[in-house]
PDB file of C-alpha atoms in Angstrom:
ATOM      1  CA  MET A 929      74.861 121.300  19.838  1.00 90.00           C
ATOM      2  CA  PHE A 930      72.678 118.161  20.310  1.00 97.00           C
ATOM      3  CA  ASP A 931      69.852 120.415  20.314  1.00 98.00           C
ATOM      4  CA  LEU A 932      65.979 118.300  20.283  1.00 98.00           C
ATOM      5  CA  THR A 933      63.855 120.974  20.627  1.00 98.00           C
ATOM      6  CA  GLY A 934      60.999 120.539  18.904  1.00 97.00           C
ATOM      7  CA  LYS A 935      61.528 116.293  18.660  1.00 98.00           C
ATOM      8  CA  SER A 936      59.668 113.556  20.279  1.00 98.00           C
ATOM      9  CA  ALA A 937      61.158 111.059  21.603  1.00 98.00           C
ATOM     10  CA  LEU A 938      59.458 107.340  22.563  1.00 98.00           C
ATOM     11  CA  ILE A 939      61.786 105.952  25.257  1.00 98.00           C
ATOM     12  CA  THR A 940      60.806 102.090  26.616  1.00 98.00           C
ATOM     13  CA  GLY A 941      61.622 100.948  30.168  1.00 97.00           C
ATOM     14  CA  ALA A 942      61.637 104.832  31.125  1.00 97.00           C
ATOM     15  CA  SER A 943      61.188 102.764  34.981  1.00 94.00           C
ATOM     16  CA  GLY A 944      64.271 102.363  34.646  1.00 92.00           C
ATOM     17  CA  GLY A 945      67.716 103.368  35.747  1.00 92.00           C
ATOM     18  CA  ILE A 946      69.040 103.720  32.208  1.00 96.00           C
ATOM     19  CA  GLY A 947      65.454 104.505  30.486  1.00 97.00           C
ATOM     20  CA  GLY A 948      65.136 107.380  33.206  1.00 97.00           C
ATOM     21  CA  ALA A 949      68.755 108.774  32.772  1.00 98.00           C
ATOM     22  CA  ILE A 950      68.031 108.750  28.949  1.00 98.00           C
ATOM     23  CA  ALA A 951      64.658 110.337  28.927  1.00 98.00           C
ATOM     24  CA  THR A 952      66.129 113.116  31.226  1.00 98.00           C
ATOM     25  CA  ALA A 953      69.065 113.782  29.204  1.00 98.00           C
ATOM     26  CA  LEU A 954      66.771 114.396  25.801  1.00 98.00           C
ATOM     27  CA  HIS A 955      64.140 116.060  27.843  1.00 98.00           C
ATOM     28  CA  GLU A 956      67.080 118.429  29.122  1.00 98.00           C
ATOM     29  CA  ALA A 957      68.415 118.701  25.033  1.00 98.00           C
ATOM     30  CA  GLY A 958      64.846 120.272  24.447  1.00 98.00           C
ATOM     31  CA  ALA A 959      63.136 117.077  23.460  1.00 98.00           C
ATOM     32  CA  THR A 960      59.362 116.059  23.779  1.00 98.00           C
ATOM     33  CA  VAL A 961      59.019 112.669  25.945  1.00 98.00           C
ATOM     34  CA  GLY A 962      56.886 109.921  26.233  1.00 98.00           C
ATOM     35  CA  LEU A 963      58.042 107.626  29.104  1.00 98.00           C
ATOM     36  CA  SER A 964      56.844 104.171  28.874  1.00 98.00           C
ATOM     37  CA  GLY A 965      57.243 101.405  30.859  1.00 97.00           C
ATOM     38  CA  THR A 966      55.384  98.100  32.648  1.00 94.00           C
ATOM     39  CA  ARG A 967      55.589 100.065  36.261  1.00 94.00           C
ATOM     40  CA  GLU A 968      53.054 103.293  36.543  1.00 95.00           C
ATOM     41  CA  ALA A 969      54.213 104.908  39.242  1.00 96.00           C
ATOM     42  CA  PRO A 970      57.891 105.546  38.567  1.00 96.00           C
ATOM     43  CA  LEU A 971      56.639 106.761  35.097  1.00 97.00           C
ATOM     44  CA  GLN A 972      54.417 109.276  36.887  1.00 97.00           C
ATOM     45  CA  GLU A 973      57.065 110.333  39.499  1.00 97.00           C
ATOM     46  CA  LEU A 974      59.708 111.420  36.490  1.00 98.00           C
ATOM     47  CA  ALA A 975      57.141 112.810  34.782  1.00 98.00           C
ATOM     48  CA  GLU A 976      56.687 114.971  37.650  1.00 98.00           C
ATOM     49  CA  THR A 977      59.971 115.177  38.041  1.00 97.00           C
ATOM     50  CA  LEU A 978      60.831 116.372  34.240  1.00 97.00           C
ATOM     51  CA  GLY A 979      57.373 118.904  34.539  1.00 96.00           C
ATOM     52  CA  GLU A 980      56.196 119.877  31.009  1.00 96.00           C
ATOM     53  CA  ARG A 981      57.087 118.260  27.591  1.00 98.00           C
ATOM     54  CA  ALA A 982      56.538 115.005  29.142  1.00 98.00           C
ATOM     55  CA  HIS A 983      54.286 112.124  28.786  1.00 98.00           C
ATOM     56  CA  VAL A 984      53.628 108.831  30.929  1.00 98.00           C
ATOM     57  CA  LEU A 985      52.861 105.797  28.118  1.00 98.00           C
ATOM     58  CA  PRO A 986      52.140 102.701  30.610  1.00 97.00           C
ATOM     59  CA  CYS A 987      52.659  98.993  27.972  1.00 97.00           C
ATOM     60  CA  ASN A 988      53.440  96.148  28.732  1.00 96.00           C
ATOM     61  CA  LEU A 989      55.910  95.129  26.168  1.00 96.00           C
ATOM     62  CA  SER A 990      55.145  90.914  26.390  1.00 94.00           C
ATOM     63  CA  ASP A 991      51.662  91.992  25.142  1.00 95.00           C
ATOM     64  CA  ALA A 992      51.815  92.426  21.275  1.00 95.00           C
ATOM     65  CA  GLN A 993      48.652  94.048  20.685  1.00 96.00           C
ATOM     66  CA  ALA A 994      49.703  96.828  23.643  1.00 96.00           C
ATOM     67  CA  VAL A 995      52.895  97.124  21.895  1.00 97.00           C
ATOM     68  CA  ASP A 996      51.204  97.639  18.299  1.00 96.00           C
ATOM     69  CA  ALA A 997      49.224 100.314  20.504  1.00 97.00           C
ATOM     70  CA  LEU A 998      51.854 102.270  21.747  1.00 98.00           C
ATOM     71  CA  PRO A 999      53.109 104.122  18.853  1.00 98.00           C
ATOM     72  CA  LYS A1000      49.973 105.734  18.306  1.00 97.00           C
ATOM     73  CA  GLN A1001      49.380 106.330  22.008  1.00 97.00           C
ATOM     74  CA  ALA A1002      53.240 108.425  21.733  1.00 98.00           C
ATOM     75  CA  ALA A1003      51.746 110.307  18.668  1.00 97.00           C
ATOM     76  CA  GLU A1004      48.296 110.835  19.914  1.00 97.00           C
ATOM     77  CA  ALA A1005      50.159 112.544  22.707  1.00 98.00           C
ATOM     78  CA  MET A1006      53.328 114.183  21.586  1.00 98.00           C
ATOM     79  CA  GLY A1007      52.327 115.001  17.739  1.00 97.00           C
ATOM     80  CA  SER A1008      54.620 112.178  16.741  1.00 97.00           C
ATOM     81  CA  VAL A1009      57.749 109.931  17.356  1.00 98.00           C
ATOM     82  CA  ASP A1010      60.628 111.465  15.729  1.00 98.00           C
ATOM     83  CA  ILE A1011      63.096 109.905  18.157  1.00 98.00           C
ATOM     84  CA  LEU A1012      62.690 105.569  18.950  1.00 98.00           C
ATOM     85  CA  ILE A1013      64.746 104.618  22.083  1.00 98.00           C
ATOM     86  CA  ASN A1014      63.951 100.516  22.533  1.00 98.00           C
ATOM     87  CA  ASN A1015      65.683 100.346  25.999  1.00 98.00           C
ATOM     88  CA  ALA A1016      63.698  98.021  27.920  1.00 96.00           C
ATOM     89  CA  GLY A1017      64.668  94.832  28.621  1.00 95.00           C
ATOM     90  CA  ILE A1018      64.302  91.863  30.995  1.00 95.00           C
ATOM     91  CA  THR A1019      66.889  88.845  31.913  1.00 94.00           C
ATOM     92  CA  ALA A1020      65.863  85.238  32.892  1.00 95.00           C
ATOM     93  CA  ASP A1021      69.111  83.671  33.512  1.00 95.00           C
ATOM     94  CA  ASN A1022      70.350  80.161  33.637  1.00 95.00           C
ATOM     95  CA  ILE A1023      72.531  77.660  32.721  1.00 96.00           C
ATOM     96  CA  PHE A1024      71.826  76.488  28.501  1.00 97.00           C
ATOM     97  CA  MET A1025      70.748  72.979  29.387  1.00 97.00           C
ATOM     98  CA  ARG A1026      68.556  74.131  32.075  1.00 97.00           C
ATOM     99  CA  MET A1027      66.947  76.929  30.106  1.00 97.00           C
ATOM    100  CA  SER A1028      62.744  76.177  29.552  1.00 98.00           C
ATOM    101  CA  ASP A1029      61.143  77.358  26.335  1.00 98.00           C
ATOM    102  CA  ASP A1030      59.832  79.731  28.661  1.00 98.00           C
ATOM    103  CA  GLU A1031      62.514  81.378  29.685  1.00 98.00           C
ATOM    104  CA  TRP A1032      63.621  81.578  26.267  1.00 98.00           C
ATOM    105  CA  ASP A1033      60.264  82.711  24.584  1.00 98.00           C
ATOM    106  CA  ARG A1034      59.631  85.665  27.394  1.00 98.00           C
ATOM    107  CA  VAL A1035      63.081  87.325  26.753  1.00 98.00           C
ATOM    108  CA  ILE A1036      63.229  87.246  23.235  1.00 98.00           C
ATOM    109  CA  ASN A1037      59.348  88.363  22.895  1.00 98.00           C
ATOM    110  CA  VAL A1038      59.564  91.519  25.145  1.00 97.00           C
ATOM    111  CA  ASN A1039      63.686  92.162  23.984  1.00 98.00           C
ATOM    112  CA  LEU A1040      63.970  91.142  20.395  1.00 98.00           C
ATOM    113  CA  THR A1041      60.212  91.007  19.388  1.00 98.00           C
ATOM    114  CA  SER A1042      58.790  94.175  20.779  1.00 98.00           C
ATOM    115  CA  SER A1043      61.569  96.537  19.976  1.00 98.00           C
ATOM    116  CA  MET A1044      61.013  95.279  16.345  1.00 98.00           C
ATOM    117  CA  ARG A1045      57.415  95.836  16.435  1.00 98.00           C
ATOM    118  CA  LEU A1046      58.180  99.245  17.914  1.00 98.00           C
ATOM    119  CA  CYS A1047      60.583 100.249  14.939  1.00 98.00           C
ATOM    120  CA  ARG A1048      58.106  98.946  12.043  1.00 97.00           C
ATOM    121  CA  ALA A1049      54.940 101.037  13.463  1.00 96.00           C
ATOM    122  CA  VAL A1050      57.651 104.279  13.559  1.00 97.00           C
ATOM    123  CA  ILE A1051      59.227 103.804  10.262  1.00 96.00           C
ATOM    124  CA  ARG A1052      56.567 104.717   8.500  1.00 91.00           C
ATOM    125  CA  PRO A1053      55.779 108.136   9.681  1.00 93.00           C
ATOM    126  CA  MET A1054      59.836 108.849   9.869  1.00 96.00           C
ATOM    127  CA  MET A1055      59.421 108.094   6.345  1.00 93.00           C
ATOM    128  CA  LYS A1056      56.713 110.298   5.438  1.00 90.00           C
ATOM    129  CA  ALA A1057      59.244 112.993   7.430  1.00 93.00           C
ATOM    130  CA  ARG A1058      62.196 112.189   5.493  1.00 94.00           C
ATOM    131  CA  TRP A1059      64.243 112.484   9.266  1.00 98.00           C
ATOM    132  CA  GLY A1060      63.851 109.561  11.770  1.00 98.00           C
ATOM    133  CA  ARG A1061      66.531 108.740  15.193  1.00 98.00           C
ATOM    134  CA  ILE A1062      66.548 105.131  16.364  1.00 98.00           C
ATOM    135  CA  VAL A1063      68.519 103.986  19.465  1.00 98.00           C
ATOM    136  CA  ASN A1064      68.220 100.630  20.307  1.00 98.00           C
ATOM    137  CA  VAL A1065      69.809  99.745  23.690  1.00 98.00           C
ATOM    138  CA  THR A1066      71.731  96.281  23.145  1.00 98.00           C
ATOM    139  CA  SER A1067      73.940  95.052  25.787  1.00 97.00           C
ATOM    140  CA  VAL A1068      77.910  94.377  25.894  1.00 97.00           C
ATOM    141  CA  VAL A1069      76.919  90.706  25.905  1.00 96.00           C
ATOM    142  CA  GLY A1070      75.200  90.497  22.601  1.00 98.00           C
ATOM    143  CA  VAL A1071      78.741  90.691  21.467  1.00 98.00           C
ATOM    144  CA  THR A1072      80.591  88.828  23.817  1.00 96.00           C
ATOM    145  CA  GLY A1073      78.231  86.376  24.467  1.00 96.00           C
ATOM    146  CA  ASN A1074      77.776  85.782  28.633  1.00 94.00           C
ATOM    147  CA  GLY A1075      77.662  82.115  30.587  1.00 94.00           C
ATOM    148  CA  GLY A1076      74.067  82.038  31.955  1.00 95.00           C
ATOM    149  CA  GLN A1077      72.463  84.417  29.710  1.00 96.00           C
ATOM    150  CA  VAL A1078      71.666  82.296  26.058  1.00 98.00           C
ATOM    151  CA  ASN A1079      68.838  83.884  25.843  1.00 98.00           C
ATOM    152  CA  TYR A1080      69.636  87.534  26.678  1.00 98.00           C
ATOM    153  CA  ALA A1081      72.399  87.787  24.515  1.00 98.00           C
ATOM    154  CA  ALA A1082      70.846  86.014  21.348  1.00 98.00           C
ATOM    155  CA  SER A1083      68.001  89.056  22.086  1.00 98.00           C
ATOM    156  CA  LYS A1084      70.815  91.360  22.546  1.00 98.00           C
ATOM    157  CA  ALA A1085      72.803  90.468  19.211  1.00 98.00           C
ATOM    158  CA  GLY A1086      69.690  89.901  17.380  1.00 98.00           C
ATOM    159  CA  MET A1087      69.303  93.357  17.912  1.00 98.00           C
ATOM    160  CA  ILE A1088      72.460  94.634  16.538  1.00 98.00           C
ATOM    161  CA  GLY A1089      71.472  92.271  13.781  1.00 98.00           C
ATOM    162  CA  MET A1090      68.041  94.207  13.229  1.00 98.00           C
ATOM    163  CA  THR A1091      69.609  97.494  13.959  1.00 98.00           C
ATOM    164  CA  LYS A1092      72.051  96.794  10.928  1.00 98.00           C
ATOM    165  CA  SER A1093      69.347  96.094   8.477  1.00 98.00           C
ATOM    166  CA  ILE A1094      67.207  98.747   9.057  1.00 98.00           C
ATOM    167  CA  ALA A1095      70.194 101.282   8.958  1.00 98.00           C
ATOM    168  CA  GLN A1096      70.703 100.413   5.519  1.00 97.00           C
ATOM    169  CA  GLU A1097      66.924  99.872   4.332  1.00 96.00           C
ATOM    170  CA  VAL A1098      66.173 103.522   5.209  1.00 97.00           C
ATOM    171  CA  ALA A1099      69.371 105.748   5.243  1.00 97.00           C
ATOM    172  CA  SER A1100      68.199 107.268   1.908  1.00 94.00           C
ATOM    173  CA  ARG A1101      65.419 108.538   4.229  1.00 95.00           C
ATOM    174  CA  GLY A1102      67.382 110.660   6.285  1.00 97.00           C
ATOM    175  CA  ILE A1103      66.693 107.835   9.222  1.00 98.00           C
ATOM    176  CA  THR A1104      69.454 106.526  11.184  1.00 98.00           C
ATOM    177  CA  ALA A1105      69.187 103.473  12.971  1.00 98.00           C
ATOM    178  CA  ASN A1106      72.377 102.611  15.746  1.00 98.00           C
ATOM    179  CA  CYS A1107      72.786 100.387  18.959  1.00 98.00           C
ATOM    180  CA  ILE A1108      74.300 101.604  22.320  1.00 98.00           C
ATOM    181  CA  ALA A1109      76.161  98.361  23.879  1.00 98.00           C
ATOM    182  CA  PRO A1110      76.022  99.208  27.911  1.00 97.00           C
ATOM    183  CA  GLY A1111      78.437  97.095  30.216  1.00 95.00           C
ATOM    184  CA  PHE A1112      78.325  97.070  33.538  1.00 93.00           C
ATOM    185  CA  ILE A1113      76.120  99.889  34.561  1.00 94.00           C
ATOM    186  CA  THR A1114      75.138 100.676  38.309  1.00 91.00           C
ATOM    187  CA  THR A1115      71.205  99.945  37.985  1.00 83.00           C
ATOM    188  CA  ALA A1116      68.830  98.254  40.239  1.00 76.00           C
ATOM    189  CA  MET A1117      69.775  95.038  38.085  1.00 71.00           C
ATOM    190  CA  THR A1118      73.411  95.338  39.151  1.00 77.00           C
ATOM    191  CA  ASP A1119      72.515  96.237  42.832  1.00 80.00           C
ATOM    192  CA  LYS A1120      71.600  92.930  43.361  1.00 78.00           C
ATOM    193  CA  LEU A1121      74.975  91.492  42.844  1.00 80.00           C
ATOM    194  CA  ASN A1122      77.066  90.575  45.747  1.00 85.00           C
ATOM    195  CA  ASP A1123      80.775  92.067  47.042  1.00 86.00           C
ATOM    196  CA  LYS A1124      82.573  88.942  45.756  1.00 87.00           C
ATOM    197  CA  GLN A1125      80.617  88.926  41.986  1.00 83.00           C
ATOM    198  CA  LYS A1126      81.050  92.741  42.141  1.00 84.00           C
ATOM    199  CA  ASP A1127      84.918  92.272  42.939  1.00 87.00           C
ATOM    200  CA  GLY A1128      85.211  90.293  39.444  1.00 86.00           C
ATOM    201  CA  ILE A1129      83.439  92.182  37.403  1.00 86.00           C
ATOM    202  CA  MET A1130      85.710  95.562  38.434  1.00 90.00           C
ATOM    203  CA  GLY A1131      88.905  93.335  38.106  1.00 92.00           C
ATOM    204  CA  ALA A1132      87.511  93.156  34.151  1.00 92.00           C
ATOM    205  CA  ILE A1133      86.705  96.637  33.715  1.00 95.00           C
ATOM    206  CA  PRO A1134      89.673  98.725  32.622  1.00 96.00           C
ATOM    207  CA  ALA A1135      88.284 101.852  34.363  1.00 96.00           C
ATOM    208  CA  GLY A1136      88.095 100.420  38.280  1.00 93.00           C
ATOM    209  CA  ARG A1137      84.142 101.090  38.334  1.00 93.00           C
ATOM    210  CA  MET A1138      80.985 100.682  36.748  1.00 93.00           C
ATOM    211  CA  GLY A1139      79.358 102.867  34.235  1.00 96.00           C
ATOM    212  CA  THR A1140      76.577 104.741  34.858  1.00 96.00           C
ATOM    213  CA  GLY A1141      73.064 106.040  33.649  1.00 97.00           C
ATOM    214  CA  GLU A1142      73.838 109.104  32.203  1.00 97.00           C
ATOM    215  CA  GLU A1143      76.684 108.153  30.511  1.00 98.00           C
ATOM    216  CA  ILE A1144      74.346 105.952  28.743  1.00 98.00           C
ATOM    217  CA  ALA A1145      72.355 108.706  28.570  1.00 98.00           C
ATOM    218  CA  SER A1146      74.987 110.895  26.768  1.00 98.00           C
ATOM    219  CA  ALA A1147      75.741 108.430  23.953  1.00 98.00           C
ATOM    220  CA  ALA A1148      71.725 108.148  23.134  1.00 98.00           C
ATOM    221  CA  LEU A1149      71.617 111.902  23.124  1.00 98.00           C
ATOM    222  CA  TYR A1150      74.222 111.738  20.223  1.00 98.00           C
ATOM    223  CA  LEU A1151      73.171 109.420  18.213  1.00 98.00           C
ATOM    224  CA  SER A1152      69.101 111.024  18.641  1.00 98.00           C
ATOM    225  CA  SER A1153      70.847 114.312  17.815  1.00 98.00           C
ATOM    226  CA  ALA A1154      70.815 116.007  13.828  1.00 98.00           C
ATOM    227  CA  GLU A1155      74.442 116.146  14.426  1.00 98.00           C
ATOM    228  CA  SER A1156      74.861 112.224  14.211  1.00 98.00           C
ATOM    229  CA  GLY A1157      72.957 112.045  10.801  1.00 98.00           C
ATOM    230  CA  TYR A1158      75.818 110.251   9.148  1.00 98.00           C
ATOM    231  CA  VAL A1159      76.012 107.537  11.509  1.00 98.00           C
ATOM    232  CA  THR A1160      74.102 104.321  11.317  1.00 98.00           C
ATOM    233  CA  GLY A1161      74.326 101.194  11.609  1.00 98.00           C
ATOM    234  CA  GLN A1162      76.820 101.390  14.324  1.00 98.00           C
ATOM    235  CA  THR A1163      76.730  99.815  17.989  1.00 98.00           C
ATOM    236  CA  LEU A1164      78.599 102.470  20.105  1.00 98.00           C
ATOM    237  CA  HIS A1165      79.957 100.256  23.194  1.00 98.00           C
ATOM    238  CA  VAL A1166      80.050 102.297  26.410  1.00 98.00           C
ATOM    239  CA  ASN A1167      81.685  99.921  28.979  1.00 97.00           C
ATOM    240  CA  GLY A1168      84.599 101.432  30.363  1.00 97.00           C
ATOM    241  CA  GLY A1169      87.145  99.457  28.167  1.00 97.00           C
ATOM    242  CA  MET A1170      85.704  95.759  28.902  1.00 95.00           C
ATOM    243  CA  ALA A1171      85.351  94.901  25.413  1.00 96.00           C
ATOM    244  CA  MET A1172      86.952  96.709  22.894  1.00 96.00           C
ATOM    245  CA  ILE A1173      85.383  95.669  19.531  1.00 90.00           C
TER     246      ILE A1173
ATOM    247  CA  MET B1430      41.846 110.489 -18.883  1.00 53.00           C
ATOM    248  CA  SER B1431      40.430 110.018 -15.670  1.00 75.00           C
ATOM    249  CA  ASP B1432      40.631 112.570 -12.863  1.00 91.00           C
ATOM    250  CA  ILE B1433      42.219 109.475 -10.423  1.00 94.00           C
ATOM    251  CA  ALA B1434      44.620 108.540 -13.187  1.00 95.00           C
ATOM    252  CA  ASP B1435      45.529 112.384 -13.304  1.00 95.00           C
ATOM    253  CA  ARG B1436      46.127 112.625  -9.939  1.00 96.00           C
ATOM    254  CA  VAL B1437      48.070 109.102  -9.793  1.00 96.00           C
ATOM    255  CA  LYS B1438      50.535 110.443 -12.601  1.00 96.00           C
ATOM    256  CA  LYS B1439      50.843 113.494 -11.009  1.00 96.00           C
ATOM    257  CA  ILE B1440      52.166 111.840  -7.494  1.00 96.00           C
ATOM    258  CA  VAL B1441      54.643 109.085  -9.194  1.00 97.00           C
ATOM    259  CA  VAL B1442      55.964 111.877 -12.063  1.00 96.00           C
ATOM    260  CA  GLU B1443      56.828 114.274  -8.880  1.00 94.00           C
ATOM    261  CA  HIS B1444      57.970 111.584  -6.541  1.00 93.00           C
ATOM    262  CA  LEU B1445      60.251 109.330  -8.690  1.00 95.00           C
ATOM    263  CA  SER B1446      61.486 112.493 -10.486  1.00 94.00           C
ATOM    264  CA  VAL B1447      60.473 111.161 -14.385  1.00 95.00           C
ATOM    265  CA  GLU B1448      59.220 112.727 -16.793  1.00 95.00           C
ATOM    266  CA  GLU B1449      54.879 112.487 -18.087  1.00 94.00           C
ATOM    267  CA  GLU B1450      55.357 110.724 -20.981  1.00 95.00           C
ATOM    268  CA  LYS B1451      56.971 107.538 -19.427  1.00 95.00           C
ATOM    269  CA  VAL B1452      54.451 107.112 -17.029  1.00 96.00           C
ATOM    270  CA  THR B1453      52.086 105.335 -19.655  1.00 95.00           C
ATOM    271  CA  GLU B1454      49.707 102.526 -18.612  1.00 93.00           C
ATOM    272  CA  ASN B1455      51.860  99.546 -18.157  1.00 94.00           C
ATOM    273  CA  ALA B1456      54.513 101.641 -16.804  1.00 95.00           C
ATOM    274  CA  SER B1457      56.361  99.212 -14.077  1.00 96.00           C
ATOM    275  CA  PHE B1458      57.532 101.439 -11.028  1.00 97.00           C
ATOM    276  CA  ILE B1459      60.541  99.463 -10.669  1.00 96.00           C
ATOM    277  CA  ASP B1460      61.480  98.549 -14.008  1.00 96.00           C
ATOM    278  CA  ASP B1461      60.457 101.134 -16.068  1.00 96.00           C
ATOM    279  CA  LEU B1462      60.340 104.061 -14.012  1.00 96.00           C
ATOM    280  CA  GLY B1463      63.766 103.405 -11.781  1.00 95.00           C
ATOM    281  CA  ALA B1464      61.626 102.655  -8.418  1.00 95.00           C
ATOM    282  CA  ASP B1465      63.371 100.549  -5.325  1.00 92.00           C
ATOM    283  CA  SER B1466      61.203  99.308  -3.156  1.00 89.00           C
ATOM    284  CA  LEU B1467      61.177 101.698  -0.636  1.00 91.00           C
ATOM    285  CA  ASP B1468      59.646 104.489  -3.420  1.00 93.00           C
ATOM    286  CA  THR B1469      56.820 101.865  -3.942  1.00 94.00           C
ATOM    287  CA  VAL B1470      55.589 101.669  -0.421  1.00 92.00           C
ATOM    288  CA  GLU B1471      56.025 105.579  -0.714  1.00 93.00           C
ATOM    289  CA  LEU B1472      54.140 105.540  -3.584  1.00 95.00           C
ATOM    290  CA  VAL B1473      51.204 103.710  -1.917  1.00 95.00           C
ATOM    291  CA  MET B1474      51.451 105.987   1.575  1.00 93.00           C
ATOM    292  CA  ALA B1475      51.030 108.676  -1.046  1.00 94.00           C
ATOM    293  CA  PHE B1476      48.076 106.832  -3.037  1.00 96.00           C
ATOM    294  CA  GLU B1477      46.871 106.389   0.666  1.00 94.00           C
ATOM    295  CA  GLU B1478      46.358 110.053   1.876  1.00 93.00           C
ATOM    296  CA  GLU B1479      45.500 111.422  -1.281  1.00 95.00           C
ATOM    297  CA  PHE B1480      42.469 109.438  -1.956  1.00 95.00           C
ATOM    298  CA  GLY B1481      41.684 109.525   1.318  1.00 95.00           C
ATOM    299  CA  ILE B1482      41.777 105.404   1.713  1.00 95.00           C
ATOM    300  CA  GLU B1483      43.694 102.133   3.218  1.00 93.00           C
ATOM    301  CA  ILE B1484      45.892  99.722   1.180  1.00 94.00           C
ATOM    302  CA  PRO B1485      46.665  96.891   2.667  1.00 93.00           C
ATOM    303  CA  ASP B1486      50.119  95.310   2.317  1.00 89.00           C
ATOM    304  CA  ASP B1487      48.690  92.487   0.380  1.00 92.00           C
ATOM    305  CA  ALA B1488      47.093  94.387  -1.955  1.00 93.00           C
ATOM    306  CA  ALA B1489      50.058  96.888  -2.505  1.00 93.00           C
ATOM    307  CA  GLU B1490      52.043  93.736  -3.133  1.00 93.00           C
ATOM    308  CA  THR B1491      49.592  94.121  -6.576  1.00 94.00           C
ATOM    309  CA  ILE B1492      50.194  97.912  -7.272  1.00 95.00           C
ATOM    310  CA  GLN B1493      53.057  97.390  -9.532  1.00 95.00           C
ATOM    311  CA  SER B1494      52.615  99.526 -12.390  1.00 96.00           C
ATOM    312  CA  PHE B1495      50.669 102.953 -13.184  1.00 96.00           C
ATOM    313  CA  GLY B1496      48.088 100.988 -14.441  1.00 96.00           C
ATOM    314  CA  ASP B1497      47.324  98.361 -11.471  1.00 96.00           C
ATOM    315  CA  ALA B1498      47.659 101.985  -9.631  1.00 96.00           C
ATOM    316  CA  VAL B1499      44.694 103.728 -11.553  1.00 96.00           C
ATOM    317  CA  SER B1500      42.729 100.269 -11.053  1.00 95.00           C
ATOM    318  CA  PHE B1501      43.105  99.592  -7.577  1.00 95.00           C
ATOM    319  CA  ILE B1502      42.049 103.159  -6.766  1.00 95.00           C
ATOM    320  CA  GLN B1503      39.288 103.315  -9.023  1.00 94.00           C
ATOM    321  CA  LYS B1504      37.681 100.694  -7.453  1.00 93.00           C
ATOM    322  CA  ASN B1505      38.120 101.234  -4.023  1.00 92.00           C
ATOM    323  CA  VAL B1506      37.730 104.833  -3.385  1.00 86.00           C
TER     324      VAL B1506
END
C-alpha cells in the first residue's frame, strides 16, 4: 500500500520540520522528491540524507516570477510533477487593530497566492497525464480562527476554499486536491513558545501532547497515493482532537 | 479539405468521442459537440501539441468551434 515508485513530488517548505518529514515519507515510499524552500543549506542537507531521487530546488515564494518558474524547474529535474505538496507558510502575527498592510500582504502572498500559482502550473500536465495529487497544508486556525493571526487564518481558510474549487474542476481527470490541517506540531515555530503558553495549549488538546511532523507526513502520504483516489476536496484534520470538525 | 482541417477533425473526434459527420465548419465544441469547459482547454492543448504552436489564453478563448480552430491554426502554423 501507498507505493509511490515512479512518481515525482514537489514539496515546498521542505527545509522546515513538517515539510522535511513529508519529503522523507514520500521518498521512503519510492517517490522522486523535489525539495523547495528559501534556505538552500538545510535542503542540501536533507537531499544528502535521502540520497538518490532527491533534488534541491530553492525558491523564494514571495517572488512571483520565481514561483512561476519553479514547476518548470521541478519538471526538468524530475521529468514531471505528479504530486504537489504546498507546505510552505509564514506568519506575521499581530493584533488585528495593529496589523499593517504589509503584514497582511506578505502572509497572503506566500501562503495563498504562491500556492495558487503552483497549483495552476501543475494542473495542465496533470490533466494530460490523467493523474495528479495536490496536497495543500493549511492549518486548524483556518477553520477555527485565532486571535492575533487574522492574516494567517485568512490565508489558510483561503487555501481550503481554493482547494475545494480546484478539486471540483479537475476530479473527472483523475486529479485530487485535498488539504491537511495540522494542529499544534512540534517544529521550530512551536519551540519558541514558553512553558506557560505550552501548558495552555496542552490543556486544549485531548491527546495531551503536540503532534509530530511524521504524523502530518503520514496524512500527506495517504493523500498522495493511488489509494486515496476517491478522496478529493477534503480537509484532513490532524490535531490530537483539539478541534473536531 | 485541407490537411490541417483533417488533423483538427481527428483530434476533435477522438477527444470528444463524437461522430465525424457532426464536426462541421460551424459546430460549436460546447453547444453542438458536448464539450465542457475543461474539454475545450484540453482540445487547445492537443492542437498545440499536434501543430507545434503556442496558443495564448486570450486566443484560446476565441476558439469556440471547429471552424475557429482550423482558421486559427492555418494562420499561425
